[in-house]
Amino acid sequence: GNAGAPAGAEHSYGSWIEEWSPRVGSTPGVLERLRYPVPPVIAYGIVSLSCTSMTFCMAIGAPFGSAVFNGRDWVRHPGETTATDDGGVVSCVSPSFCMDAPAAPGTVSWNGSAWSTNYSLPSRFAPVGLSLLTCASSEVCLGFGGNTPMSWNGREWTVTPASGDVY
């Protein structure tokens, strides 16, 4: 069942995004749990999810490619590369910037309405792709290709020298 779902939110979905939010017009400090349904086609295929707020989440996975949660509904964006069917990692810093490493050989970025063309990784890492990815801004992302750290400067990926062993 959907016990605890917002009034009128009768869905047969088994997955939810939840948030605790101040109840409008209530005593300060009183929170209520809000739940938003995740359609099965998205919930059961998610390989990576990044949220910047309760009004923006980007999900990557098969069979849907990518989907954006706008605070109420999921909107599919099938223009995402089909390489997401094999996995991927996504990191978002705002509704207008996400970086996705769907699979080798590179990454793509989200501009708020569409995915960009591919940004290549350094050639020796292109066959590996990125297994981890995190972004602090549209000009600062870090990722790992195998055990090698890489950084994004807003234009290109470069190998980031590391001191000591990286596991």
mmCIF file of C-alpha atoms in Angstrom:
data_model
loop_
_atom_site.group_PDB
_atom_site.id
_atom_site.type_symbol
_atom_site.label_atom_id
_atom_site.label_comp_id
_atom_site.label_asym_id
_atom_site.label_seq_id
_atom_site.Cartn_x
_atom_site.Cartn_y
_atom_site.Cartn_z
ATOM 1 C CA GLY A 1 0.000 0.000 0.000
ATOM 2 C CA ASN A 2 0.817 3.631 0.042
ATOM 3 C CA ALA A 3 0.497 4.358 3.754
ATOM 4 C CA GLY A 4 2.009 7.738 4.482
ATOM 5 C CA ALA A 5 1.622 9.013 0.905
ATOM 6 C CA PRO A 6 0.264 12.527 0.458
ATOM 7 C CA ALA A 7 -3.524 12.765 0.292
ATOM 8 C CA GLY A 8 -4.760 11.983 -3.198
ATOM 9 C CA ALA A 9 -1.529 10.222 -4.136
ATOM 10 C CA GLU A 10 -2.954 6.785 -4.738
ATOM 11 C CA HIS A 11 -0.437 5.012 -6.940
ATOM 12 C CA SER A 12 0.518 1.407 -7.331
ATOM 13 C CA TYR A 13 4.201 2.346 -7.418
ATOM 14 C CA GLY A 14 6.445 0.631 -4.915
ATOM 15 C CA SER A 15 9.230 3.260 -4.970
ATOM 16 C CA TRP A 16 9.119 6.785 -3.633
ATOM 17 C CA ILE A 17 11.294 9.855 -3.254
ATOM 18 C CA GLU A 18 10.730 11.232 0.234
ATOM 19 C CA GLU A 19 11.421 14.542 1.921
ATOM 20 C CA TRP A 20 10.725 16.016 5.340
ATOM 21 C CA SER A 21 9.363 19.516 4.971
ATOM 22 C CA PRO A 22 7.970 22.173 7.331
ATOM 23 C CA ARG A 23 4.187 21.923 7.367
ATOM 24 C CA VAL A 24 2.674 25.135 6.025
ATOM 25 C CA GLY A 25 0.824 27.062 8.728
ATOM 26 C CA SER A 26 1.992 24.804 11.543
ATOM 27 C CA THR A 27 4.112 25.322 14.621
ATOM 28 C CA PRO A 28 7.748 26.057 13.720
ATOM 29 C CA GLY A 29 9.815 22.891 13.790
ATOM 30 C CA VAL A 30 6.934 20.583 12.885
ATOM 31 C CA LEU A 31 7.809 18.535 9.847
ATOM 32 C CA GLU A 32 5.726 16.365 7.590
ATOM 33 C CA ARG A 33 6.850 13.561 5.306
ATOM 34 C CA LEU A 34 6.105 14.147 1.637
ATOM 35 C CA ARG A 35 6.335 11.210 -0.761
ATOM 36 C CA TYR A 36 6.491 11.323 -4.544
ATOM 37 C CA PRO A 37 5.966 8.154 -6.588
ATOM 38 C CA VAL A 38 8.627 6.813 -8.938
ATOM 39 C CA PRO A 39 7.147 4.941 -11.931
ATOM 40 C CA PRO A 40 8.369 1.317 -12.174
ATOM 41 C CA VAL A 41 9.994 1.847 -15.585
ATOM 42 C CA ILE A 42 12.319 4.325 -13.893
ATOM 43 C CA ALA A 43 12.645 2.795 -10.409
ATOM 44 C CA TYR A 44 13.631 -0.653 -11.630
ATOM 45 C CA GLY A 45 16.129 0.590 -14.183
ATOM 46 C CA ILE A 46 17.996 3.311 -12.276
ATOM 47 C CA VAL A 47 21.753 2.827 -12.280
ATOM 48 C CA SER A 48 22.595 6.337 -11.060
ATOM 49 C CA LEU A 49 20.622 9.136 -9.403
ATOM 50 C CA SER A 50 21.649 12.684 -8.490
ATOM 51 C CA CYS A 51 19.405 15.240 -6.774
ATOM 52 C CA THR A 52 20.123 18.899 -6.107
ATOM 53 C CA SER A 53 16.809 19.536 -4.327
ATOM 54 C CA MET A 54 13.350 18.037 -3.986
ATOM 55 C CA THR A 55 12.421 19.781 -7.223
ATOM 56 C CA PHE A 56 15.272 18.389 -9.324
ATOM 57 C CA CYS A 57 16.650 14.882 -9.657
ATOM 58 C CA MET A 58 18.276 13.244 -12.662
ATOM 59 C CA ALA A 59 17.996 9.473 -13.042
ATOM 60 C CA ILE A 60 20.085 7.496 -15.515
ATOM 61 C CA GLY A 61 19.445 3.915 -16.557
ATOM 62 C CA ALA A 62 17.850 1.339 -18.761
ATOM 63 C CA PRO A 63 15.402 1.163 -20.420
ATOM 64 C CA PHE A 64 14.560 4.862 -20.206
ATOM 65 C CA GLY A 65 17.927 6.606 -20.822
ATOM 66 C CA SER A 66 17.448 9.579 -18.511
ATOM 67 C CA ALA A 67 14.560 11.123 -16.607
ATOM 68 C CA VAL A 68 14.168 14.352 -14.633
ATOM 69 C CA PHE A 69 12.084 14.653 -11.471
ATOM 70 C CA ASN A 70 10.592 18.162 -11.230
ATOM 71 C CA GLY A 71 9.131 17.920 -7.742
ATOM 72 C CA ARG A 72 5.942 16.190 -8.861
ATOM 73 C CA ASP A 73 6.500 14.107 -11.987
ATOM 74 C CA TRP A 74 9.208 12.222 -13.858
ATOM 75 C CA VAL A 75 9.881 13.456 -17.396
ATOM 76 C CA ARG A 76 11.793 11.094 -19.658
ATOM 77 C CA HIS A 77 14.600 12.382 -21.877
ATOM 78 C CA PRO A 78 15.301 9.522 -24.263
ATOM 79 C CA GLY A 79 17.891 11.609 -26.148
ATOM 80 C CA GLU A 80 20.483 10.395 -23.629
ATOM 81 C CA THR A 81 23.017 8.096 -25.198
ATOM 82 C CA THR A 82 21.994 4.452 -25.349
ATOM 83 C CA ALA A 83 25.246 3.597 -23.587
ATOM 84 C CA THR A 84 23.351 4.202 -20.334
ATOM 85 C CA ASP A 85 21.841 0.770 -20.885
ATOM 86 C CA ASP A 86 25.202 -0.617 -19.783
ATOM 87 C CA GLY A 87 25.450 1.552 -16.688
ATOM 88 C CA GLY A 88 26.617 5.029 -15.942
ATOM 89 C CA VAL A 89 27.231 7.560 -13.236
ATOM 90 C CA VAL A 90 25.657 11.003 -13.039
ATOM 91 C CA SER A 91 26.441 14.042 -10.903
ATOM 92 C CA CYS A 92 24.308 17.195 -10.910
ATOM 93 C CA VAL A 93 25.068 20.577 -9.353
ATOM 94 C CA SER A 94 21.914 22.363 -10.517
ATOM 95 C CA PRO A 95 18.930 21.800 -12.800
ATOM 96 C CA SER A 96 21.021 23.315 -15.594
ATOM 97 C CA PHE A 97 24.162 21.187 -15.197
ATOM 98 C CA CYS A 98 24.751 17.482 -14.837
ATOM 99 C CA MET A 99 27.686 15.408 -16.032
ATOM 100 C CA ASP A 100 27.052 11.812 -17.024
ATOM 101 C CA ALA A 101 29.601 9.104 -17.734
ATOM 102 C CA PRO A 102 27.311 6.593 -19.434
ATOM 103 C CA ALA A 103 30.028 4.205 -20.618
ATOM 104 C CA ALA A 104 33.269 4.413 -22.515
ATOM 105 C CA PRO A 105 34.570 6.485 -24.245
ATOM 106 C CA GLY A 106 33.588 9.751 -22.539
ATOM 107 C CA THR A 107 31.007 11.928 -20.815
ATOM 108 C CA VAL A 108 28.015 14.064 -21.740
ATOM 109 C CA SER A 109 26.591 17.119 -19.962
ATOM 110 C CA TRP A 110 23.024 18.296 -19.318
ATOM 111 C CA ASN A 111 22.219 21.976 -19.926
ATOM 112 C CA GLY A 112 18.740 22.019 -18.401
ATOM 113 C CA SER A 113 16.883 20.744 -21.447
ATOM 114 C CA ALA A 114 19.148 18.416 -23.442
ATOM 115 C CA TRP A 115 22.329 16.336 -23.351
ATOM 116 C CA SER A 116 25.468 17.614 -25.070
ATOM 117 C CA THR A 117 27.787 15.852 -27.409
ATOM 118 C CA ASN A 118 30.415 13.532 -26.007
ATOM 119 C CA TYR A 119 33.447 14.875 -24.144
ATOM 120 C CA SER A 120 36.338 12.493 -24.662
ATOM 121 C CA LEU A 121 38.463 11.116 -21.871
ATOM 122 C CA PRO A 122 42.235 10.972 -22.299
ATOM 123 C CA SER A 123 42.776 8.358 -25.021
ATOM 124 C CA ARG A 124 44.292 5.606 -22.887
ATOM 125 C CA PHE A 125 41.248 5.732 -20.581
ATOM 126 C CA ALA A 126 38.557 5.974 -23.261
ATOM 127 C CA PRO A 127 38.030 2.182 -23.379
ATOM 128 C CA VAL A 128 37.607 2.090 -19.577
ATOM 129 C CA GLY A 129 35.275 5.054 -19.053
ATOM 130 C CA LEU A 130 34.635 6.585 -15.622
ATOM 131 C CA SER A 131 33.507 4.382 -12.768
ATOM 132 C CA LEU A 132 33.071 7.244 -10.262
ATOM 133 C CA LEU A 133 32.062 10.853 -10.884
ATOM 134 C CA THR A 134 31.274 13.893 -8.763
ATOM 135 C CA CYS A 135 30.930 17.567 -9.699
ATOM 136 C CA ALA A 136 31.133 20.721 -7.582
ATOM 137 C CA SER A 137 30.269 23.048 -10.488
ATOM 138 C CA SER A 138 30.055 23.007 -14.284
ATOM 139 C CA GLU A 139 33.804 23.638 -14.313
ATOM 140 C CA VAL A 140 34.926 21.280 -11.556
ATOM 141 C CA CYS A 141 34.314 17.537 -11.751
ATOM 142 C CA LEU A 142 36.415 14.631 -10.567
ATOM 143 C CA GLY A 143 36.199 11.062 -11.760
ATOM 144 C CA PHE A 144 38.062 7.786 -11.768
ATOM 145 C CA GLY A 145 38.920 5.771 -14.851
ATOM 146 C CA GLY A 146 39.978 2.486 -13.333
ATOM 147 C CA ASN A 147 42.243 3.595 -10.463
ATOM 148 C CA THR A 148 43.312 6.808 -12.180
ATOM 149 C CA PRO A 149 41.878 10.143 -10.985
ATOM 150 C CA MET A 150 40.756 12.596 -13.668
ATOM 151 C CA SER A 151 39.463 16.147 -13.530
ATOM 152 C CA TRP A 152 37.127 18.251 -15.675
ATOM 153 C CA ASN A 153 37.875 21.968 -16.069
ATOM 154 C CA GLY A 154 34.759 22.970 -18.004
ATOM 155 C CA ARG A 155 36.341 22.124 -21.370
ATOM 156 C CA GLU A 156 38.191 18.811 -21.132
ATOM 157 C CA TRP A 157 39.124 15.817 -19.001
ATOM 158 C CA THR A 158 42.737 15.450 -17.884
ATOM 159 C CA VAL A 159 44.588 12.962 -15.724
ATOM 160 C CA THR A 160 45.036 14.357 -12.224
ATOM 161 C CA PRO A 161 48.369 13.438 -10.668
ATOM 162 C CA ALA A 162 48.003 11.631 -7.357
ATOM 163 C CA SER A 163 50.594 11.190 -4.683
ATOM 164 C CA GLY A 164 50.730 7.698 -3.219
ATOM 165 C CA ASP A 165 48.532 4.786 -4.109
ATOM 166 C CA VAL A 166 44.940 5.282 -5.202
ATOM 167 C CA TYR A 167 42.671 2.336 -4.506
#
